[in-house]
Amino acid sequence: MSVLGWLDGTLNGTAFEAFGQSVKWSDMVGNVMGLIALALGWRRSIWTWPAQFLAGLILVAAYTSAQLTGGVGKQLLVIGVAVWGWRQWRRGAPAQGEDRGSAAAGRPSGDGTGGGAGDKADGRITVRFATWRERGRLLAGTAVGTLTVGGLFMLYPQLSWSPWADAYIFVGTLAAMFAQARGWVEFWFAWLLVDLVGVPLAFGSGLAFSGLVYVIYFVLVLWGLRDWWLRSRAEAANAPTLEGASA
């Protein structure tokens, strides 16, 4: 037996049975790694990206064994975004708002360190709310992406049995990860919107384990949203004010 064959047989073997369904090792371990990645994102740890990368690799095996081409494509894109997010956070780029003045670039982080340099030193990122322009671009990109992917799934029904819900979750996940890489608080709202569709879709598909994971995601997202929201307000309050700004 080849190494790849052994890995496939091991990862896609049955871990346990629940609710009348067999839960594969790849499905279980990949989803657990995804939960770890989300928790690390809440902590603003740069290690959220390697965790997401590993989760994506494992879930590729799970979706391949289930012959879900759309799911495989989603995980491949998630892997790519994880690499990009790691590079963004290493550079401290999300700490800089594209529509902010030079004063915002030097604002202290919630941990009492300086701007981008402090973020690089401790592996944490300075968080903020996106500007209205950034929100508009994110929403527009998400809408166009959902229509495009949903249309593709409609043309090729073998890619997904629920084309529009699948497309919504697929594109929404990428939008959430993009916003996370930029350090925007809105990334938690994007995850909430994904979970609202993901939970009933998973249970309706007979995927009880995945549905349970989505419920856990939902709770963690609410927790993380509160933390990032409070941190962004504290960092905004500590930001230096430009002379003459009140004039």
Tab-separated table of C-alpha atoms in Angstrom:
chain	number	residue	atom	x	y	z
A	1	MET	CA	0.000	0.000	0.000
A	2	SER	CA	1.344	3.441	-0.949
A	3	VAL	CA	1.814	6.239	1.561
A	4	LEU	CA	-1.027	8.233	-0.020
A	5	GLY	CA	-3.285	5.195	0.098
A	6	TRP	CA	-2.461	4.648	3.767
A	7	LEU	CA	-3.123	8.298	4.597
A	8	ASP	CA	-6.434	8.196	2.737
A	9	GLY	CA	-7.495	5.030	4.517
A	10	THR	CA	-6.470	6.446	7.910
A	11	LEU	CA	-7.856	9.983	7.580
A	12	ASN	CA	-11.100	8.847	6.016
A	13	GLY	CA	-11.570	5.912	8.333
A	14	THR	CA	-14.439	5.871	10.830
A	15	ALA	CA	-13.696	7.527	14.169
A	16	PHE	CA	-17.071	6.715	15.739
A	17	GLU	CA	-20.755	6.503	14.914
A	18	ALA	CA	-23.374	8.954	16.168
A	19	PHE	CA	-26.975	9.709	15.226
A	20	GLY	CA	-26.874	6.769	12.853
A	21	GLN	CA	-23.950	8.212	10.881
A	22	SER	CA	-20.257	7.362	10.673
A	23	VAL	CA	-17.965	10.244	11.601
A	24	LYS	CA	-14.674	10.191	9.701
A	25	TRP	CA	-11.373	11.088	11.316
A	26	SER	CA	-10.755	13.735	8.649
A	27	ASP	CA	-14.140	15.368	9.278
A	28	MET	CA	-13.700	15.369	13.044
A	29	VAL	CA	-10.034	16.431	13.226
A	30	GLY	CA	-10.436	19.065	10.503
A	31	ASN	CA	-13.392	20.656	12.269
A	32	VAL	CA	-11.624	20.572	15.647
A	33	MET	CA	-8.631	22.341	14.075
A	34	GLY	CA	-11.061	24.884	12.654
A	35	LEU	CA	-12.399	25.555	16.155
A	36	ILE	CA	-8.848	25.982	17.436
A	37	ALA	CA	-8.158	28.447	14.616
A	38	LEU	CA	-11.246	30.467	15.525
A	39	ALA	CA	-10.240	30.562	19.196
A	40	LEU	CA	-6.746	31.729	18.219
A	41	GLY	CA	-8.316	34.403	16.023
A	42	TRP	CA	-10.291	35.621	19.016
A	43	ARG	CA	-6.996	35.855	20.934
A	44	ARG	CA	-5.560	37.800	17.965
A	45	SER	CA	-2.776	35.216	17.737
A	46	ILE	CA	-0.924	34.902	14.456
A	47	TRP	CA	-1.049	31.120	14.944
A	48	THR	CA	-4.690	31.195	13.849
A	49	TRP	CA	-3.448	31.048	10.253
A	50	PRO	CA	-1.309	27.861	10.511
A	51	ALA	CA	-4.255	26.247	12.334
A	52	GLN	CA	-6.616	27.247	9.505
A	53	PHE	CA	-4.079	25.990	6.959
A	54	LEU	CA	-3.875	22.578	8.631
A	55	ALA	CA	-7.664	22.396	9.037
A	56	GLY	CA	-8.073	23.108	5.328
A	57	LEU	CA	-5.616	20.369	4.327
A	58	ILE	CA	-7.402	17.771	6.453
A	59	LEU	CA	-10.871	18.800	5.274
A	60	VAL	CA	-9.747	18.497	1.637
A	61	ALA	CA	-9.384	14.780	2.327
A	62	ALA	CA	-12.851	14.659	3.919
A	63	TYR	CA	-14.597	16.429	1.026
A	64	THR	CA	-12.677	14.438	-1.587
A	65	SER	CA	-13.809	11.160	-0.052
A	66	ALA	CA	-17.399	12.442	-0.068
A	67	GLN	CA	-17.073	13.509	-3.752
A	68	LEU	CA	-18.006	17.107	-2.964
A	69	THR	CA	-16.066	19.146	-5.516
A	70	GLY	CA	-17.398	22.448	-4.230
A	71	GLY	CA	-16.230	21.640	-0.705
A	72	VAL	CA	-12.756	20.745	-1.950
A	73	GLY	CA	-12.518	24.019	-3.853
A	74	LYS	CA	-13.607	25.932	-0.771
A	75	GLN	CA	-10.916	24.356	1.381
A	76	LEU	CA	-8.229	25.008	-1.240
A	77	LEU	CA	-9.187	28.686	-1.256
A	78	VAL	CA	-9.240	28.716	2.547
A	79	ILE	CA	-5.680	27.341	2.500
A	80	GLY	CA	-4.629	30.134	0.148
A	81	VAL	CA	-6.277	32.809	2.308
A	82	ALA	CA	-4.560	31.324	5.375
A	83	VAL	CA	-1.156	31.796	3.717
A	84	TRP	CA	-2.069	35.369	2.738
A	85	GLY	CA	-3.426	36.130	6.227
A	86	TRP	CA	-0.228	34.865	7.836
A	87	ARG	CA	1.824	37.213	5.634
A	88	GLN	CA	-0.509	40.141	6.328
A	89	TRP	CA	-0.306	39.722	10.089
A	90	ARG	CA	3.464	39.199	9.968
A	91	ARG	CA	3.780	42.578	8.277
A	92	GLY	CA	1.249	44.186	10.620
A	93	ALA	CA	-0.658	45.477	7.561
A	94	PRO	CA	-4.151	45.214	9.100
A	95	ALA	CA	-3.151	47.749	11.732
A	96	GLN	CA	-3.160	50.385	9.011
A	97	GLY	CA	-6.491	51.694	7.739
A	98	GLU	CA	-6.429	52.504	4.047
A	99	ASP	CA	-8.549	55.591	4.654
A	100	ARG	CA	-6.936	56.686	7.918
A	101	GLY	CA	-4.604	59.589	8.544
A	102	SER	CA	-1.013	59.276	9.668
A	103	ALA	CA	-2.085	59.694	13.292
A	104	ALA	CA	-3.983	56.409	13.260
A	105	ALA	CA	-0.903	54.581	11.997
A	106	GLY	CA	0.895	55.254	15.263
A	107	ARG	CA	-1.909	54.527	17.700
A	108	PRO	CA	-1.108	52.149	20.552
A	109	SER	CA	-2.584	48.645	20.576
A	110	GLY	CA	-4.776	47.207	23.275
A	111	ASP	CA	-1.727	45.530	24.817
A	112	GLY	CA	0.065	48.818	25.333
A	113	THR	CA	2.542	48.299	22.505
A	114	GLY	CA	3.130	50.603	19.599
A	115	GLY	CA	1.460	50.377	16.168
A	116	GLY	CA	2.487	47.854	13.526
A	117	ALA	CA	5.866	47.078	15.043
A	118	GLY	CA	4.305	46.072	18.352
A	119	ASP	CA	1.954	43.729	16.534
A	120	LYS	CA	4.848	41.977	14.822
A	121	ALA	CA	6.709	41.540	18.084
A	122	ASP	CA	4.002	39.689	20.024
A	123	GLY	CA	2.140	37.984	17.171
A	124	ARG	CA	-1.081	39.918	17.839
A	125	ILE	CA	-2.888	42.329	15.570
A	126	THR	CA	-4.418	45.729	16.190
A	127	VAL	CA	-8.138	45.510	15.462
A	128	ARG	CA	-10.521	48.173	14.184
A	129	PHE	CA	-13.837	48.662	12.435
A	130	ALA	CA	-13.656	48.886	8.655
A	131	THR	CA	-14.388	52.186	6.965
A	132	TRP	CA	-17.646	52.606	5.049
A	133	ARG	CA	-15.741	52.309	1.776
A	134	GLU	CA	-14.151	49.059	2.907
A	135	ARG	CA	-17.522	47.709	4.059
A	136	GLY	CA	-19.088	48.584	0.714
A	137	ARG	CA	-16.340	46.778	-1.189
A	138	LEU	CA	-16.630	43.731	1.051
A	139	LEU	CA	-20.423	43.534	0.667
A	140	ALA	CA	-20.261	44.092	-3.100
A	141	GLY	CA	-17.570	41.447	-3.521
A	142	THR	CA	-19.544	38.992	-1.408
A	143	ALA	CA	-22.746	39.575	-3.395
A	144	VAL	CA	-21.044	39.216	-6.783
A	145	GLY	CA	-19.129	36.171	-5.606
A	146	THR	CA	-22.275	34.457	-4.304
A	147	LEU	CA	-24.150	35.072	-7.554
A	148	THR	CA	-21.200	33.812	-9.605
A	149	VAL	CA	-20.549	30.662	-7.580
A	150	GLY	CA	-24.266	29.942	-7.197
A	151	GLY	CA	-24.724	30.262	-10.944
A	152	LEU	CA	-21.819	27.867	-11.518
A	153	PHE	CA	-23.345	25.318	-9.152
A	154	MET	CA	-26.672	25.659	-10.978
A	155	LEU	CA	-24.961	24.929	-14.309
A	156	TYR	CA	-23.173	21.898	-12.858
A	157	PRO	CA	-25.574	20.327	-10.315
A	158	GLN	CA	-23.085	17.566	-9.516
A	159	LEU	CA	-20.948	20.133	-7.686
A	160	SER	CA	-23.577	20.829	-5.021
A	161	TRP	CA	-27.034	19.528	-4.116
A	162	SER	CA	-27.944	22.934	-2.551
A	163	PRO	CA	-26.320	25.459	-4.909
A	164	TRP	CA	-27.332	28.808	-3.430
A	165	ALA	CA	-26.867	27.928	0.232
A	166	ASP	CA	-23.554	26.259	-0.613
A	167	ALA	CA	-22.429	29.295	-2.600
A	168	TYR	CA	-23.484	31.636	0.214
A	169	ILE	CA	-21.438	29.701	2.777
A	170	PHE	CA	-18.494	29.344	0.395
A	171	VAL	CA	-18.202	33.045	-0.473
A	172	GLY	CA	-19.182	34.186	3.034
A	173	THR	CA	-16.346	32.133	4.507
A	174	LEU	CA	-13.831	33.776	2.181
A	175	ALA	CA	-15.226	37.236	2.989
A	176	ALA	CA	-14.911	36.524	6.715
A	177	MET	CA	-11.315	35.334	6.350
A	178	PHE	CA	-10.410	38.364	4.237
A	179	ALA	CA	-11.836	40.706	6.875
A	180	GLN	CA	-9.993	38.789	9.596
A	181	ALA	CA	-6.707	39.159	7.720
A	182	ARG	CA	-7.310	42.916	7.582
A	183	GLY	CA	-8.038	43.026	11.324
A	184	TRP	CA	-11.633	44.253	10.884
A	185	VAL	CA	-14.203	43.675	13.632
A	186	GLU	CA	-16.744	43.024	10.866
A	187	PHE	CA	-15.188	39.624	10.253
A	188	TRP	CA	-17.161	38.303	13.237
A	189	PHE	CA	-20.426	39.563	11.716
A	190	ALA	CA	-19.538	37.739	8.499
A	191	TRP	CA	-19.063	34.502	10.444
A	192	LEU	CA	-22.422	34.984	12.167
A	193	LEU	CA	-24.168	35.295	8.806
A	194	VAL	CA	-22.410	32.155	7.567
A	195	ASP	CA	-23.440	30.197	10.672
A	196	LEU	CA	-27.092	31.239	10.363
A	197	VAL	CA	-27.243	29.316	7.084
A	198	GLY	CA	-24.651	26.666	7.907
A	199	VAL	CA	-26.401	25.260	10.992
A	200	PRO	CA	-29.776	24.388	9.398
A	201	LEU	CA	-28.077	23.281	6.163
A	202	ALA	CA	-25.818	20.834	8.014
A	203	PHE	CA	-28.607	19.325	10.095
A	204	GLY	CA	-30.909	19.213	7.083
A	205	SER	CA	-28.220	17.283	5.193
A	206	GLY	CA	-27.943	14.684	7.939
A	207	LEU	CA	-24.495	15.957	8.993
A	208	ALA	CA	-25.148	16.079	12.725
A	209	PHE	CA	-21.468	16.392	13.697
A	210	SER	CA	-20.869	19.309	11.337
A	211	GLY	CA	-24.101	20.917	12.533
A	212	LEU	CA	-22.900	20.666	16.135
A	213	VAL	CA	-19.591	22.258	15.155
A	214	TYR	CA	-21.470	25.144	13.528
A	215	VAL	CA	-23.375	25.695	16.796
A	216	ILE	CA	-20.063	25.823	18.689
A	217	TYR	CA	-18.728	28.238	16.078
A	218	PHE	CA	-21.773	30.446	16.650
A	219	VAL	CA	-21.106	30.694	20.400
A	220	LEU	CA	-17.380	31.355	19.898
A	221	VAL	CA	-18.151	34.001	17.280
A	222	LEU	CA	-20.401	35.911	19.709
A	223	TRP	CA	-17.657	35.719	22.314
A	224	GLY	CA	-14.965	36.863	19.894
A	225	LEU	CA	-17.148	39.664	18.525
A	226	ARG	CA	-17.569	41.138	21.995
A	227	ASP	CA	-13.821	40.976	22.661
A	228	TRP	CA	-12.760	42.568	19.363
A	229	TRP	CA	-15.483	45.221	19.648
A	230	LEU	CA	-14.278	46.279	23.098
A	231	ARG	CA	-10.633	46.250	22.007
A	232	SER	CA	-11.348	48.383	18.947
A	233	ARG	CA	-13.143	50.977	21.114
A	234	ALA	CA	-10.266	51.050	23.602
A	235	GLU	CA	-7.687	51.464	20.845
A	236	ALA	CA	-9.731	54.210	19.179
A	237	ALA	CA	-9.995	56.055	22.500
A	238	ASN	CA	-6.199	55.851	22.952
A	239	ALA	CA	-5.463	57.094	19.438
A	240	PRO	CA	-3.650	60.471	19.342
A	241	THR	CA	-5.668	63.467	18.146
A	242	LEU	CA	-4.315	65.667	15.359
A	243	GLU	CA	-3.694	69.281	16.272
A	244	GLY	CA	-6.445	71.502	14.995
A	245	ALA	CA	-8.785	68.537	14.458
A	246	SER	CA	-11.379	70.116	16.718
A	247	ALA	CA	-11.188	73.448	15.006
